Short mmCIF file of C-alpha atoms in Angstrom, two decimals:
data_model
loop_
_atom_site.label_atom_id
_atom_site.label_comp_id
_atom_site.label_asym_id
_atom_site.label_seq_id
_atom_site.Cartn_x
_atom_site.Cartn_y
_atom_site.Cartn_z
CA MET A 228 0.00 0.00 0.00
CA ALA A 229 2.81 2.42 0.96
CA ARG A 230 4.67 1.85 -2.30
CA PRO A 231 1.82 2.72 -4.71
CA LYS A 232 1.03 5.75 -2.54
CA ARG A 233 4.65 6.86 -2.74
CA ALA A 234 4.69 6.26 -6.50
CA LYS A 235 1.52 8.36 -6.88
CA ALA A 236 3.09 11.09 -4.77
CA ALA A 237 6.28 11.05 -6.84
CA ALA A 238 4.20 11.27 -10.02
CA PHE A 239 2.26 14.21 -8.55
CA TRP A 240 5.44 16.17 -7.70
CA ARG A 241 6.93 15.37 -11.11
CA ARG A 242 3.79 16.50 -12.92
CA LEU A 243 3.50 19.67 -10.80
CA ARG A 244 6.85 20.80 -12.22
CA TRP A 245 5.38 21.01 -15.72
CA SER A 246 1.73 21.64 -14.90
CA LEU A 247 2.60 24.99 -13.29
CA PRO A 248 4.32 26.42 -16.41
CA VAL A 249 1.54 24.97 -18.60
CA ALA A 250 -1.13 26.63 -16.42
CA LEU A 251 0.81 29.90 -16.49
CA LEU A 252 1.18 29.73 -20.27
CA LEU A 253 -2.55 29.05 -20.78
CA TRP A 254 -3.40 31.90 -18.45
CA LEU A 255 -1.06 34.28 -20.30
CA ILE A 256 -2.54 33.31 -23.68
CA PHE A 257 -6.14 33.77 -22.59
CA ARG A 258 -5.64 36.73 -20.24
CA PRO A 259 -6.32 39.61 -22.70
CA ALA A 260 -9.55 38.04 -23.98
CA TYR A 261 -10.57 37.01 -20.47
CA ASN A 262 -9.98 40.54 -19.12
CA THR A 263 -12.24 41.95 -21.83
CA PHE A 264 -14.90 39.33 -21.15
CA LEU A 265 -14.85 39.93 -17.38
CA ALA A 266 -15.15 43.71 -17.74
CA PHE A 267 -17.94 43.36 -20.32
CA ALA A 268 -19.87 40.78 -18.29
CA ALA A 269 -19.46 42.68 -15.00
CA GLU A 270 -20.71 45.89 -16.62
CA LYS A 271 -23.74 44.10 -18.09
CA LEU A 272 -24.50 42.38 -14.77
CA CYS A 273 -24.35 45.66 -12.84
CA ARG A 274 -26.47 47.45 -15.45
CA LEU A 275 -29.16 44.77 -15.17
CA PHE A 276 -30.09 46.19 -11.76
CA GLU A 277 -29.80 49.89 -12.65
CA ASN A 278 -32.32 52.34 -14.02
CA PRO A 279 -31.02 54.11 -16.04
CA PRO A 280 -28.00 51.86 -16.56
CA ALA A 281 -24.82 53.86 -15.90
CA THR A 282 -22.04 51.52 -14.72
CA ARG A 283 -18.91 51.57 -16.82
CA VAL A 284 -16.21 48.90 -16.58
CA VAL A 285 -13.46 49.23 -19.17
CA VAL A 286 -10.16 47.43 -19.52
CA GLN A 287 -6.94 49.45 -19.50
CA GLU A 288 -3.91 47.20 -19.77
CA ASP A 289 -4.36 44.82 -16.84
CA LYS A 290 -6.81 47.02 -14.96
CA ALA A 291 -10.57 47.24 -14.85
CA VAL A 292 -11.37 50.93 -14.71
CA ILE A 293 -14.67 51.39 -12.93
CA GLY A 294 -16.92 54.45 -13.01
CA ARG A 295 -20.36 55.79 -13.85
CA ASP A 296 -21.69 57.50 -16.97
CA ASP A 297 -23.98 59.74 -14.93
CA MET A 298 -21.15 61.37 -12.93
CA ARG A 299 -18.95 64.31 -13.93
CA THR A 300 -15.97 63.31 -16.08
CA GLY A 301 -13.49 64.21 -13.34
CA SER A 302 -15.28 62.31 -10.59
CA GLY A 303 -14.00 59.11 -9.04
CA TRP A 304 -12.86 56.26 -11.26
CA LEU A 305 -11.26 53.21 -9.75
CA GLY A 306 -8.57 51.13 -11.42
CA TYR A 307 -8.46 47.57 -10.09
CA SER A 308 -6.01 44.87 -11.12
CA LEU A 309 -7.83 42.06 -12.93
CA THR A 310 -4.86 39.77 -12.36
CA GLN A 311 -5.57 40.03 -8.63
CA ILE A 312 -9.05 38.69 -9.35
CA HIS A 313 -8.23 35.78 -11.65
CA PHE A 314 -4.64 34.70 -10.89
CA ASN A 315 -6.06 31.74 -8.95
CA LEU A 316 -6.78 30.02 -12.28
CA ILE A 317 -3.04 29.25 -12.33
CA PRO A 318 -2.75 27.25 -9.07
CA ALA A 319 -6.13 25.63 -9.73
CA LEU A 320 -5.12 24.38 -13.18
CA ALA A 321 -1.63 23.43 -12.00
CA LEU A 322 -3.04 21.31 -9.15
CA ILE A 323 -5.60 19.58 -11.36
CA LEU A 324 -3.20 18.83 -14.22
CA ALA A 325 -0.63 17.51 -11.75
CA LEU A 326 -2.97 14.80 -10.46
CA PRO A 327 -2.12 11.46 -12.03
CA GLY A 328 -5.21 10.27 -13.94
CA TRP A 329 -7.12 13.53 -13.58
CA HIS A 330 -8.72 13.04 -17.02
CA ARG A 331 -10.24 9.67 -16.12
CA HIS A 332 -13.81 9.29 -14.78
CA GLU A 333 -15.23 12.36 -16.58
CA GLY A 334 -12.15 14.36 -15.61
CA TRP A 335 -12.53 16.76 -18.55
CA GLN A 336 -16.12 17.46 -17.60
CA LYS A 337 -15.04 18.16 -14.02
CA LEU A 338 -12.32 20.47 -15.30
CA VAL A 339 -14.92 22.47 -17.27
CA TRP A 340 -17.10 22.70 -14.16
CA ALA A 341 -14.17 23.81 -12.00
CA VAL A 342 -13.23 26.51 -14.53
CA CYS A 343 -16.87 27.65 -14.78
CA ILE A 344 -17.05 28.02 -10.99
CA LEU A 345 -13.81 30.01 -11.00
CA VAL A 346 -15.12 32.25 -13.80
CA ALA A 347 -18.35 32.84 -11.86
CA SER A 348 -16.33 33.72 -8.76
CA HIS A 349 -14.18 36.16 -10.77
CA LEU A 350 -17.21 37.81 -12.29
CA LEU A 351 -18.97 38.18 -8.93
CA GLY A 352 -15.69 39.35 -7.35
CA LEU A 353 -15.46 42.17 -9.89
CA VAL A 354 -19.14 43.04 -9.45
CA TRP A 355 -18.68 43.38 -5.66
CA HIS A 356 -15.66 45.61 -6.24
CA VAL A 357 -17.75 47.82 -8.52
CA GLN A 358 -20.63 47.97 -6.05
CA PHE A 359 -18.38 48.56 -3.03
CA PHE A 360 -16.67 51.39 -4.88
CA PHE A 361 -20.02 52.98 -5.70
CA ALA A 362 -21.23 52.49 -2.12
CA THR A 363 -18.23 54.02 -0.39
CA SER A 364 -16.13 56.21 -2.67
CA LEU A 365 -18.40 58.56 -4.56
CA GLY A 366 -19.00 61.08 -1.77
CA PRO A 367 -22.55 62.36 -1.24
CA TRP A 368 -23.81 60.22 -4.13
CA SER A 369 -22.71 57.05 -2.27
CA GLY A 370 -24.36 58.26 0.95
CA ALA A 371 -27.60 59.02 -0.86
CA ASN A 372 -27.82 55.68 -2.67
CA TYR A 373 -26.41 53.12 -0.21
CA GLY A 374 -27.34 52.68 3.44
CA PRO A 375 -25.01 51.38 6.20
CA LEU A 376 -26.40 47.84 5.85
CA ALA A 377 -25.74 47.77 2.09
CA ARG A 378 -22.21 49.15 2.62
CA ASN A 379 -21.44 46.51 5.25
CA LEU A 380 -22.89 43.71 3.15
CA LEU A 381 -20.93 44.82 0.08
CA GLY A 382 -17.78 45.14 2.20
CA PHE A 383 -18.27 41.58 3.42
CA LEU A 384 -18.90 40.25 -0.10
CA GLN A 385 -15.86 42.09 -1.43
CA TYR A 386 -13.69 40.58 1.32
CA LEU A 387 -15.19 37.11 0.80
CA PHE A 388 -14.40 37.10 -2.91
CA ASP A 389 -11.16 39.05 -2.60
CA ILE A 390 -9.34 36.88 -0.06
CA PRO A 391 -11.04 33.71 1.26
CA LEU A 392 -12.48 32.51 -2.05
CA THR A 393 -9.54 33.65 -4.19
CA PHE A 394 -7.09 31.72 -2.03
CA THR A 395 -9.14 28.64 -1.16
CA LEU A 396 -11.15 27.92 -4.32
CA PRO A 397 -8.22 26.29 -6.19
CA LEU A 398 -7.77 23.82 -3.36
CA LEU A 399 -11.48 23.23 -2.78
CA LEU A 400 -12.22 22.63 -6.45
CA TRP A 401 -9.19 20.37 -6.77
CA ALA A 402 -10.17 18.28 -3.77
CA GLY A 403 -13.92 18.51 -4.41
CA PHE A 404 -13.99 17.51 -8.08
CA TYR A 405 -11.08 15.08 -8.02
CA TRP A 406 -11.56 13.53 -4.59
CA ASP A 407 -10.90 10.02 -5.91
CA GLN A 408 -7.43 10.96 -7.10
CA VAL A 409 -6.73 13.30 -4.16
CA SER A 410 -7.82 10.60 -1.70
CA GLU A 411 -5.45 8.15 -3.32
CA LEU A 412 -2.70 10.74 -3.22
CA VAL A 413 -3.00 11.53 0.48
CA GLY A 414 -3.92 8.02 1.60
CA LEU A 415 -7.58 8.36 2.49
CA PRO A 416 -9.76 5.37 1.66
CA ALA A 417 -11.84 5.61 -1.53
CA ALA A 418 -15.06 7.61 -1.28
CA GLY A 419 -17.10 4.43 -1.76
CA THR A 420 -15.98 3.25 1.68
CA ALA A 421 -18.56 4.46 4.17
CA ARG A 422 -17.89 4.68 7.90
CA SER A 423 -18.78 1.40 9.62
CA MET B 119 -29.44 14.86 -1.99
CA GLY B 120 -28.99 11.17 -1.26
CA LYS B 121 -25.80 11.19 -3.30
CA LEU B 122 -24.43 14.08 -1.26
CA GLN B 123 -25.33 12.35 2.00
CA ALA B 124 -23.65 9.16 0.80
CA PHE B 125 -20.54 11.17 -0.13
CA LEU B 126 -20.49 12.90 3.25
CA ALA B 127 -20.56 9.48 4.92
CA THR B 128 -17.23 8.62 3.29
CA ALA B 129 -13.81 9.59 4.66
CA PRO B 130 -13.09 12.12 1.84
CA GLY B 131 -16.61 13.54 2.20
CA ARG B 132 -16.22 14.03 5.93
CA PHE B 133 -12.79 15.53 5.38
CA LEU B 134 -14.08 18.00 2.79
CA LEU B 135 -17.00 19.04 4.99
CA ARG B 136 -14.75 19.56 8.02
CA TYR B 137 -12.29 21.44 5.85
CA LEU B 138 -14.97 23.78 4.50
CA VAL B 139 -16.32 24.47 7.98
CA ALA B 140 -12.83 25.09 9.39
CA LEU B 141 -11.94 27.45 6.54
CA GLY B 142 -15.25 29.27 6.87
CA ILE B 143 -14.76 29.80 10.61
CA ALA B 144 -11.11 30.83 10.23
CA PHE B 145 -11.73 33.39 7.49
CA ALA B 146 -14.85 34.74 9.23
CA LEU B 147 -12.82 35.24 12.41
CA MET B 148 -10.09 37.01 10.48
CA ALA B 149 -12.63 39.44 9.05
CA LEU B 150 -13.85 40.59 12.48
CA PRO B 151 -12.48 44.06 13.26
CA PRO B 152 -11.23 43.16 16.79
CA VAL B 153 -9.41 40.08 15.41
CA ASN B 154 -8.02 42.20 12.60
CA GLU B 155 -6.75 44.83 15.07
CA ARG B 156 -5.40 42.45 17.71
CA VAL B 157 -4.19 39.50 15.66
CA VAL B 158 -3.90 40.18 11.92
CA LYS B 159 -2.24 43.59 12.12
CA PRO B 160 0.30 42.65 14.85
CA TYR B 161 1.04 39.44 12.96
CA THR B 162 1.57 41.39 9.73
CA THR B 163 3.91 43.76 11.59
CA PHE B 164 5.79 40.70 12.87
CA VAL B 165 6.10 39.47 9.26
CA ALA B 166 7.50 42.89 8.28
CA TYR B 167 10.11 42.63 11.08
CA GLU B 168 10.98 39.10 9.93
CA GLY B 169 11.52 40.35 6.38
CA ALA B 170 13.58 43.28 7.68
CA PHE B 171 15.76 40.93 9.75
CA PHE B 172 16.67 38.85 6.71
CA LEU B 173 17.13 41.87 4.46
CA ARG B 174 19.56 43.35 7.00
CA LEU B 175 21.57 40.13 6.73
CA PHE B 176 22.00 41.05 3.06
CA GLY B 177 23.22 44.49 4.07
CA GLU B 178 20.01 46.40 3.38
CA ALA B 179 19.32 49.47 5.53
CA VAL B 180 15.65 48.68 6.07
CA SER B 181 13.34 49.98 8.73
CA VAL B 182 9.84 48.93 9.71
CA LYS B 183 6.92 51.19 10.54
CA GLU B 184 3.76 49.22 11.30
CA GLN B 185 3.26 47.06 8.18
CA ILE B 186 5.61 49.02 5.93
CA LEU B 187 9.13 47.87 5.29
CA SER B 188 11.27 50.58 3.73
CA SER B 189 14.79 51.53 2.79
CA PRO B 190 16.21 54.38 0.70
CA ARG B 191 16.08 51.93 -2.25
CA PHE B 192 12.52 50.60 -2.06
CA ALA B 193 9.51 50.19 0.22
CA VAL B 194 6.93 47.44 0.49
CA ALA B 195 3.66 47.59 2.37
CA ILE B 196 2.50 44.22 3.64
CA TYR B 197 -1.27 43.97 3.57
CA ASN B 198 -3.73 41.28 4.50
CA GLY B 199 -3.34 38.81 1.64
CA CYS B 200 0.45 39.29 1.53
CA ASN B 201 1.24 38.24 5.07
CA GLY B 202 1.06 34.49 4.51
CA LEU B 203 -1.95 34.07 6.82
CA GLU B 204 -4.08 32.67 3.99
CA ALA B 205 -1.50 29.98 3.25
CA ILE B 206 -1.28 29.19 6.96
CA LEU B 207 -5.07 28.86 7.19
CA ILE B 208 -5.18 26.62 4.09
CA PHE B 209 -2.58 24.35 5.67
CA VAL B 210 -3.76 24.45 9.28
CA CYS B 211 -7.43 23.80 8.38
CA GLY B 212 -6.32 20.97 6.09
CA VAL B 213 -4.36 19.35 8.92
CA LEU B 214 -7.11 19.88 11.49
CA ALA B 215 -9.76 18.41 9.17
CA PHE B 216 -7.68 15.39 8.20
CA PRO B 217 -8.46 12.14 10.02
CA ALA B 218 -5.20 11.73 11.92
CA PRO B 219 -4.38 11.47 15.63
CA VAL B 220 -3.70 14.73 17.51
CA ARG B 221 -0.13 13.69 18.28
CA ARG B 222 0.51 13.63 14.54
CA LYS B 223 -1.30 16.87 13.89
CA LEU B 224 0.63 18.93 16.41
CA PRO B 225 4.12 18.53 14.90
CA GLY B 226 2.56 18.96 11.46
CA LEU B 227 0.97 22.23 12.51
CA LEU B 228 4.19 23.49 14.05
CA LEU B 229 6.46 22.51 11.17
CA GLY B 230 3.95 23.72 8.60
CA PHE B 231 3.66 27.09 10.33
CA VAL B 232 7.44 27.48 10.40
CA GLY B 233 7.73 26.30 6.78
CA ILE B 234 5.15 28.79 5.52
CA GLN B 235 6.79 31.56 7.55
CA LEU B 236 10.12 30.82 5.90
CA PHE B 237 8.52 30.67 2.48
CA ASN B 238 6.85 34.02 3.12
CA VAL B 239 10.14 35.57 4.16
CA VAL B 240 11.67 34.33 0.89
CA ARG B 241 8.72 35.92 -0.90
CA ILE B 242 9.16 39.28 0.86
CA VAL B 243 12.92 39.35 0.28
CA ALA B 244 12.47 38.36 -3.39
CA LEU B 245 9.78 41.00 -3.90
CA TYR B 246 11.93 43.65 -2.22
CA TYR B 247 14.80 42.92 -4.61
CA THR B 248 12.40 42.76 -7.56
CA GLY B 249 11.29 46.25 -6.56
CA VAL B 250 14.88 47.45 -6.25
CA PHE B 251 16.22 46.02 -9.51
CA ARG B 252 13.13 45.52 -11.72
CA PRO B 253 10.36 47.73 -10.36
CA GLN B 254 8.37 47.25 -13.58
CA TRP B 255 8.10 43.54 -12.74
CA PHE B 256 7.00 44.07 -9.15
CA SER B 257 3.24 43.89 -9.70
CA THR B 258 3.47 40.75 -11.86
CA ALA B 259 5.86 39.08 -9.42
CA HIS B 260 3.70 40.02 -6.46
CA VAL B 261 0.28 39.01 -7.73
CA LEU B 262 0.97 36.42 -10.34
CA VAL B 263 4.06 34.54 -9.32
CA TRP B 264 4.22 34.67 -5.54
CA GLN B 265 0.50 34.47 -4.76
CA SER B 266 0.20 31.41 -6.99
CA LEU B 267 3.31 29.90 -5.44
CA VAL B 268 2.14 30.53 -1.91
CA ILE B 269 -1.13 28.65 -2.57
CA LEU B 270 0.74 25.78 -4.21
CA PHE B 271 3.24 25.72 -1.36
CA ALA B 272 0.51 25.46 1.29
CA VAL B 273 -1.30 22.71 -0.62
CA SER B 274 1.97 20.86 -1.27
CA LEU B 275 2.92 21.01 2.40
CA TRP B 276 -0.48 19.62 3.33
CA VAL B 277 -0.18 16.83 0.74
CA MET B 278 3.29 15.96 2.10
CA TRP B 279 2.03 15.92 5.66
CA ALA B 280 -1.07 13.86 4.78
CA GLN B 281 0.98 11.36 2.76
CA ARG B 282 3.34 10.89 5.67
CA TYR B 283 0.67 10.67 8.34
CA GLY B 284 -2.33 9.47 6.32
CA THR B 285 -1.54 5.94 7.36
CA ALA B 286 -3.85 3.04 8.18
CA GLU B 287 -3.97 4.40 11.74
CA ALA B 288 -5.30 7.70 10.46
CA ARG B 289 -8.28 6.08 8.80
#
């Protein structure tokens, strides 16, 4: 039992050495298009709940520049690094691709699901940044349109998506979707074995 | 629903559930203002002093003011998210949730904490020198390289610990 486990572990460490550069490369290739998509989708999502729609999210280099059409040109615009929002695709992909046999048992399907969940978390993360900025940084306009409860709730959501989810999602998706392989790797019994 | 219940009755299912709960509690605690003031900020200042200690070994004239580490050449502010606490929580919650005896968890927690501390010091020193010699690379190195590496390091440490202690006894 110890030997196969050790062999699996050795394979995992070996594969991690190339899966990390592969994940980084994929991320670099898709980053410009993904930045544009995120900004576009976040703007549309915010505008869905506005009347008249006024949120603006535009991409400038790596930043999402956030503002409102109905404010003076010189009024507050926030530049927020999109890399900070979606860098966790790299460790998530690296961990998944490093698992020996990740593609077996509908592994590709699970990979698509994991990426979709990450994309949803990035999109919501950006939306909370936009909303928190509107709620706290636009002077009297913020005070008039957002109450203390809304500001606190948006602050909490921003924190949740900014730190806890950004840092833990790669691990949770890796362990959650590929628990068979992860269990084998760390020496837990297979998921089919219920507690007696 | 039945499928989920069946999964949660398995060892990996129970582990994942415990892990989620532990992470949820840990990050919720960290978000509380009193915890932030009395634990996170002092800890981050400690991390800044650690970084300064090692940078002085390399002959850098650095000083620390709260969470800012500065020298005439460059300055870095260490915020929540850069202090290594997230990596520590990922590792610590993973160890606590794993089905292993306490006597095996304790040394794991201690060694893991020290290991992540050292890794974070390497990160701070490397970022400081990136800022000194290649300031245009600082943002990429900070967000992209080191944040990814810190997550992978915490997960790798946990995998190593679990492989070593995830024995028949642990099940």
